Each structure stands twice: as structure tokens, then as C-alpha cells.
Amino acid sequence: MAYKINNLQEYQTEYAASVENPEAFWAKQADRFQWKKKWDSVLDWNFSEPDVKWFSGGQLNISENCLDRHLKDKGDKVAFFWEPNEPSETGRAITYKQLHTEVCRFSNVLKSLGAKKGERICIYMPMIPEVVVAVLACARIGAIHSVVFAGFSASSLTDRINDAKADLVITSDGSFRGNKTIAIKDIVDDALENSPGVKNVIVYKRTGQPVKMKSSRDLWWNELVEKASAEHKAEAVESEDPLFILYTSGSTGKPKGVVHTTAGYMVYSEYSFSNVFQCEKNSIYWSTADIGWITGHTYIVYGPLLAGVTSVLFEGIPTHPTPSRFWEVVDKYKVTHFYTAPTAIRSLMACGLEHVTPYKLESLKVLGSVGEPINEEAWHWYDDYVGKNNCPIVDTWWQTETGGILISPLAGITKTKPSYATLPLPGIQPVIVDSEGQELEGNDVEGNLCIKFPWPSILRTTYGDHERCRQTYFSTYKNLYFTGDGCRRDEDGYYRILGRVDDVINVSGHRMGTAEVENAINEDEAVIESAVVGYPHDIKGQGIYAFVICEDFDQDHDKIRQSILATVTRIIGPIAKPDKVQIVRGLPKTRSGKIMRRILRKIAEGDVFNLGDISTLLDPGVVEEIKKGALVTL
Ligand code: PRX
């Protein structure tokens, strides 16, 4: 088992060592891995370009560290218990040895199709073991994987395939999600109408539904794998070779491809996983995330496999066939470590205790939360009814860009406090700054959260557009990485994340850019202009509220709403559908034409008596009208 911090004092010693001599600290962590060639220098960096390099000169393969490294001691240990969408379907148990064999075979398949080191491969798949195989096989041959969440639309998929210039797509015929069967391959076919660069599509048969296979382009996974050898020598890649691209939304423009590289990401994903969750030899760990998000990358695939842990991989959703599904799975596999999102907790909370109390949940030792601030009510419900006041809750704060958890309690070590992510992990140097970029020192301060020193899994660039990376994260405050989150450091030095300070909405733990949703709404032919803001939502954390100007205000508003929802679903996917659409005659704009979102946010929150100064508006009368038609209880 990896090096782990055992108590608070050790945490403090480690933390101090990591700040005093980061290079020595991380070199010690990196030493536990298998290197094909050792690094020449631990860290070279500047945040102004930005240019960050960890373990330069080193060569390695992360899939070898996830799999081959464990074969001697843990070959027969289960890597994944796969639990299908329907409880009536038999699951699968896949050992480290079996996973290794499957990954080797699939690596040979990829090679046989001409895939090479550095090439981008897009993965659009449901939560089945083969998605893990696909990810690790890409890493094994040195190709860069770009996993796209299978809930995104064809048009989003096209954008991501084209941006990454991927020429191979790995997918499945369909997917099961709750009581729906989704025609995944049809979505890929639609996407590829506008992605001429894709030469091959590999299709795994999951649902058995009929699909159109385009000859010479589309190939069945099973047929390819049957012919492939189970021997594969992992490719040596450079420490700073990209491992993956993962698209995420920002406050402007289209989603950007966050790039993570190999060695630093490997070291940090394992270090953070081991220390935050504190798994033991016989632990059964379960993260309910999807591989299409960063949590799936770092804490379903890489972290747990690097640490040699047994995990549950779950295909379904929390409420199918009943809202007891999570607890049924916990009891079935005797899950010890359970990691989910506040939105799931809140939605299960709303379904009633009768779905939880019949379950023993005795195996649980550690509970985790990720993706959005966890409100105190949800925290206590999780603590009382799931953890039975016996399991530490690790409220883990991090981002797609950070690659791994940066601020979190270490399970059983850091004293927790509801809705606080508590303390930074060793190696992480957070600072809170005011709007001018002045560091707010000491405790009991509130401002914008930045990080002042690189950690191994910091993003290196945004794919194909380094300037965008610099602009977004490294230009707001000189020499600091800016997270986009507001934060409070309380009198005990504990960190509490307050949510985004930019135009990003966090809907059910998923990041949505307001501009991105507006662009999709504006594609609807009835729409002239729109403005989107977030508002507090009991289950989702934040909901999406859209104010829309249409060609004809007197048309049937419900009809327009339906059409807008369909348009957004077509362009982005169902996760971006606005919760509320208010048709308005005008938007509150300044004389220079800028929409004053502050006012719209207040209205969406139902706080219409505190709109502040509206005298700078071109037409203050607009506000009265919007207030009258607001879809809130005032
Ligand atoms: O606002 C923060 C919120 O989610 C954002 C990052 O979103 P994403 O890149 O999609 O990654 C989500 C999974 C790591 C952050 O900027 N966030 C994430 N975790 C927390 C959180 N907010 C409060 N508390 C958390 N534990």
C-alpha cells in the first residue's frame, strides 16, 4: 500500500515539508512508481506563460503502473465489481490480471488500426468495464484519450471530436440508464456527419439494439478483440506527454479541452486518493461518478487502480429501479468507501427515509462528497442516515483543471465541519485574494481562491489554445492560478468554498457556462436574444433560469419554452436544459449594451427588493416588466 499519513501530526509535518521543499517531497512520492527512465529534474515552472513541468526527462507508462505493477502481489485481487443498470442482470468481477489482459488485447487492437502515440482518441461510452479498458489502452499505447460524457448531444460530440482532431471513436451500440435505452451509436453517427476526420469507430455491443454499421469505418469491438494478442508491452512516454484531454465549460465561449500530462497526474492522483480516502487492504471503494467527468478519470480509473484498490463500477442511476439503489449496492458489495455528489444526496433525501433505513450500511467507513458545495442539511442527512454518525465525511474540493483533490479532510484524521472542505492537502498552497489581487493573510477572511505554487496534476494547457489557458487561469492575478471560486477561511484556518464567482453555473455538480447555454438557446428560430443566470435549486444546487426575447412576444409562451428545451437538448444535451424560461420584451442593458446579469440573478433568486442601482440602465422600465412576469414566488 502507498505511503499514507496516519494522524494529524503527520499531516502537519508532511504539509510543512511539502512547502519547504516541494521537489524533495514529490520526488519521494514519485519514487514509489515504476519508471522506465528516471526523471532529470523534479520541477520547472512559471505561472506567467504558464509553463509547468514535473519530472522532466522521465519515461513511464501509467497503465503499467495501474496494472502490471500489481500483477505479482495483487493479480487475483478484484479491480472492479461491475454493477449493471438493472439489478436483475448479473454483474461482473474483474481482477487486476483480467483487466491487464483486456487492456493488452485492446491496445493491440488500437495499434492494428494504426493508432499511434500522441494521437487523440475519443471515447463516448456508458459505464461498463470496457470504458476503463478503452481509457487504459489509450494510455498504454501513448495515445491521448478524450472521454466525452455519453449524455452530451451529437453536436457537442462533434465539437469535441473536431477540436481534438480525433480520428478514432470508441463507443457502444446503446446504453441503459434507468428505464431508458439510449441509442449511443446513432448519436455518434449524427456527430460524424460533421467530423470527416474520423477514420474508424469501434462499437462495443452492450444493449444488442440494431445499429447501422458503416462498412470500412465501423468495427465491432468483440470481433477485433477476439483476434488480438494478449501480450502487449506498454509504450514508454515522456513525463510531460499528454495523457488526456477533458472538455469543461468556462464563462466564455465553447468548452475548452483541459490537458493533463502523464507523470505528475499519476503521482498526484494516487497520492491524493490514498491520503484522502485512507483505503485499506480489503476496502471496497465506490465512486458514483461517470467516467465522462474528471471524478471518473481520477477517482474511478487512475487513483484507485494506482493504489491497487477494489472498486465498484456502477452503470445505473441513484433512483432506478427505486431510490434504494445506492444502499442496495452498498450492502451487496459491502462498500467501505462511498463517494458521491451533494445533488444525489439531496435527491435521495427528498425521496424519504423509508428508502434508506431498511439497509444495514454497516460496511461503510468513509463517505465522500464532490462537485459542489454541500449544504448543512444534506451533510447532516448523509452523516446521520448513511454514515450513522460513524463515518467521517470528506468534502473534497477540486476541479477538472486541478486533476485531483486539493482541499479536503483526510478521512479519520482531519476534524470535519459541515460544509467545509477544511484543509489543503500537502503540496497545495492556497491563497485568498481580494478583487485587486491582494493576498488576504490570516484567518477569518473571504475572497477569491487562488493557488500560488504548482502541484503535480495542475492543467498544462487548453488543447490547441495555450493563450486561452493563460487568460482564463493565470492572468487575473499575477503569478497565481485562479480557481474561479469564492472562498472563506474561517477562524480555525478551515476553507469553505462559496461557489463560482464567474459566469459558470454548477447544475447538479456539472459545470455549465452561461454563454454556452445562451448560444444554444439563440439557435432556436423563435429566439432573438437570451440571458442565462443560475438560481438556488433545492436538489440541483443551482438551476438554470433563462430570460428570452422572442420574435413575437404574443405567441404561446409554453410552446416557445418547449421548443427552446428541445433546441438546448439537441445542441448541448439534456443536462443544459433551463429549469425556467421567462419570455421577456427586453433585457436590462447598460447604455453600452452590456446585460446587467446582477439584476437578473436577483430576480431569479426572488430577491426583487434589492436590485441596487438601476439608473445606469438604458431602459429601467424593462426591469419592472421582468419582475411582473418572473417565474418565482415573490
Ligand atoms: O465551484 C467548484 C465546484 O465545482 C467546480 C469544479 O467543477 P468541475 O471541474 O466540473 O469538477 C467537479 C469535480 C471535481 C469548482 O470550481 N466544486 C467542486 N467540488 C466542490 C465544489 N464546490 C464546493 N465544494 C466542493 N467540494
XYZ file of C-alpha atoms and ligand atoms in Angstrom, residues 248 293-295 339 369-374 395-402 407 421 483-485 497-500 506 509-511, ligand 1:
58
model
C -15.078 21.604 -19.462
C -16.206 13.792 -15.749
C -12.889 14.395 -14.024
C -14.011 12.495 -10.911
C -18.060 8.911 -2.839
C -18.744 14.453 -1.362
C -17.677 16.226 -4.542
C -18.700 18.622 -7.257
C -20.491 21.458 -5.473
C -20.872 22.954 -2.050
C -22.692 20.569 0.270
C -15.920 17.124 1.436
C -13.421 17.200 -1.412
C -12.879 20.441 -3.290
C -11.192 20.367 -6.666
C -11.755 20.966 -10.385
C -11.229 19.439 -13.810
C -8.207 21.700 -14.094
C -6.639 20.641 -10.806
C -8.677 20.829 -0.285
C -13.623 21.351 2.665
C -9.800 28.851 -9.477
C -12.937 30.873 -10.266
C -14.298 30.035 -6.805
C -15.904 27.005 -0.797
C -18.633 29.522 -1.546
C -19.259 28.762 -5.226
C -18.258 30.289 -8.542
C -22.979 24.469 -11.205
C -22.383 19.231 -9.860
C -21.981 19.818 -13.606
C -20.374 22.942 -14.871
O -17.125 25.517 -7.937
C -16.346 24.399 -7.597
C -17.210 23.162 -7.588
O -17.067 22.574 -8.861
C -16.159 23.329 -9.657
C -15.337 22.400 -10.499
O -16.169 21.705 -11.381
P -15.600 20.522 -12.265
O -14.382 20.984 -12.975
O -16.715 20.030 -13.093
O -15.148 19.428 -11.247
C -16.075 18.842 -10.413
C -15.453 17.669 -9.709
C -14.155 17.918 -9.089
C -15.335 24.088 -8.672
O -14.746 25.223 -9.250
N -16.808 22.210 -6.554
C -16.186 21.028 -6.730
N -16.051 20.391 -5.543
C -16.582 21.192 -4.606
C -17.056 22.346 -5.241
N -17.623 23.347 -4.549
C -17.724 23.218 -3.224
N -17.296 22.144 -2.544
C -16.732 21.092 -3.183
N -16.344 20.035 -2.502
